[in-house]
mmCIF file of C-alpha atoms in Angstrom:
data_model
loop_
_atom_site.group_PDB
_atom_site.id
_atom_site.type_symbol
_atom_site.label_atom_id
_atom_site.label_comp_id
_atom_site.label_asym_id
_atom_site.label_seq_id
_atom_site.Cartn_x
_atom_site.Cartn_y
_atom_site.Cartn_z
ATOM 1 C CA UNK A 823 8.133 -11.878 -7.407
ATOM 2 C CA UNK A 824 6.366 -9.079 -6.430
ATOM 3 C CA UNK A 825 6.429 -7.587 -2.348
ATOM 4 C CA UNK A 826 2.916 -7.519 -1.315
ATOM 5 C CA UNK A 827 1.651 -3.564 -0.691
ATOM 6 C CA UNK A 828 2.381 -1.685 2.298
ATOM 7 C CA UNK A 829 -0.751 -1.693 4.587
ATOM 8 C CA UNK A 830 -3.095 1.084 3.310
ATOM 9 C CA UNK A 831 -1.913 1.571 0.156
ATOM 10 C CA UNK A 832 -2.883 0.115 -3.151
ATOM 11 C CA UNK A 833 -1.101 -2.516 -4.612
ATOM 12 C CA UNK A 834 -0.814 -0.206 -8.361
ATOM 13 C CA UNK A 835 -1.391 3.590 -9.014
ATOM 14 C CA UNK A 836 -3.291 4.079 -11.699
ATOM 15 C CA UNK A 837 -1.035 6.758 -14.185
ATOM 16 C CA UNK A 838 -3.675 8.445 -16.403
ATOM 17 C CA UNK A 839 -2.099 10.686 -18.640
ATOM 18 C CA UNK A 840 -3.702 14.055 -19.698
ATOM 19 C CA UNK A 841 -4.115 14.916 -23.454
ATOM 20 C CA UNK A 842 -4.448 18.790 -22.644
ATOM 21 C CA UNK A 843 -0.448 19.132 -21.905
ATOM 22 C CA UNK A 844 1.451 21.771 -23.988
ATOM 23 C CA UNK A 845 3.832 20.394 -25.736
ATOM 24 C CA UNK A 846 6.331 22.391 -23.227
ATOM 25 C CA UNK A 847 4.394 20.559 -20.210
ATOM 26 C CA UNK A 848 5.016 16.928 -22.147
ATOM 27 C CA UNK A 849 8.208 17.523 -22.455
ATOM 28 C CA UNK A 850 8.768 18.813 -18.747
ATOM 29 C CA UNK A 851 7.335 15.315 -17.584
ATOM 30 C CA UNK A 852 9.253 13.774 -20.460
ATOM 31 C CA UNK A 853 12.502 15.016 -19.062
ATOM 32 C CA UNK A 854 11.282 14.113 -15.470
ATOM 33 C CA UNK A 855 11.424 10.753 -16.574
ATOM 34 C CA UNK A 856 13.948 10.165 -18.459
ATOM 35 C CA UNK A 857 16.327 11.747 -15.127
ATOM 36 C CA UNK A 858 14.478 9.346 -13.168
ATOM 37 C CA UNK A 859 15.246 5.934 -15.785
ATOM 38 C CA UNK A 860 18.473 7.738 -15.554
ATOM 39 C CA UNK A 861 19.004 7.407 -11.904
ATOM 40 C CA UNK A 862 17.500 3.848 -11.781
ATOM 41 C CA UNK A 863 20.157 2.689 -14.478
ATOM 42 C CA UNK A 864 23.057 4.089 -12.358
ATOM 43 C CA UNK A 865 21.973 2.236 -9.066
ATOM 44 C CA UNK A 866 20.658 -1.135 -10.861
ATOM 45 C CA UNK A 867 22.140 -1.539 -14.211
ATOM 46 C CA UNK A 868 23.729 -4.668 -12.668
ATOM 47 C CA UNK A 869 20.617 -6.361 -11.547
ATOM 48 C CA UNK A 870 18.451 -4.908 -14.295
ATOM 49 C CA UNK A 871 20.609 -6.670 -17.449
ATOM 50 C CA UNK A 872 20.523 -9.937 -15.272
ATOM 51 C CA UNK A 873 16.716 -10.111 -14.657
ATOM 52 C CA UNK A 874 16.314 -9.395 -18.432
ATOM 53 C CA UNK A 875 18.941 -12.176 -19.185
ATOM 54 C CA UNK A 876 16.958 -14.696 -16.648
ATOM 55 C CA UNK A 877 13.618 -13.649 -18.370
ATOM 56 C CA UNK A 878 14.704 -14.255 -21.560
ATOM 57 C CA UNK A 879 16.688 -17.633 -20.920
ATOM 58 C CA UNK A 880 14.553 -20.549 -22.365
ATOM 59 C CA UNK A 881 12.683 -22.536 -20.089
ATOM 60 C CA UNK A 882 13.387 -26.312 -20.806
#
């Protein structure tokens, strides 16, 4: 279930991603990213593993 959006604020930010980057800036925001799955991993492996289990159980 997704938390409703904090008042002023929209519910999604739209990501658009350039197509001008050097390959240097793709991989800058590449690495960005990665660190941050990274972090997200450490904190919520846990939780993560058992939402994919529960949305992958069969429904009967």
């Amino acid at each position: 279930m997704t938390a409703p959006a904090k008042p002023g604020l929209p519910l999604f930010f739209p990501l658009d991603i350039p197509t001008t980057w050097t390959p240097d800036q793709a991989l800058a925001v590449f690495d960005l990213l990665t660190e941050q799955r990274d972090k997200i991993w450490s904190c919520y492996a846990i939780d993560i593993q058992q939402e994919i289990q529960s949305q992958q159980a069969p429904t009967d």
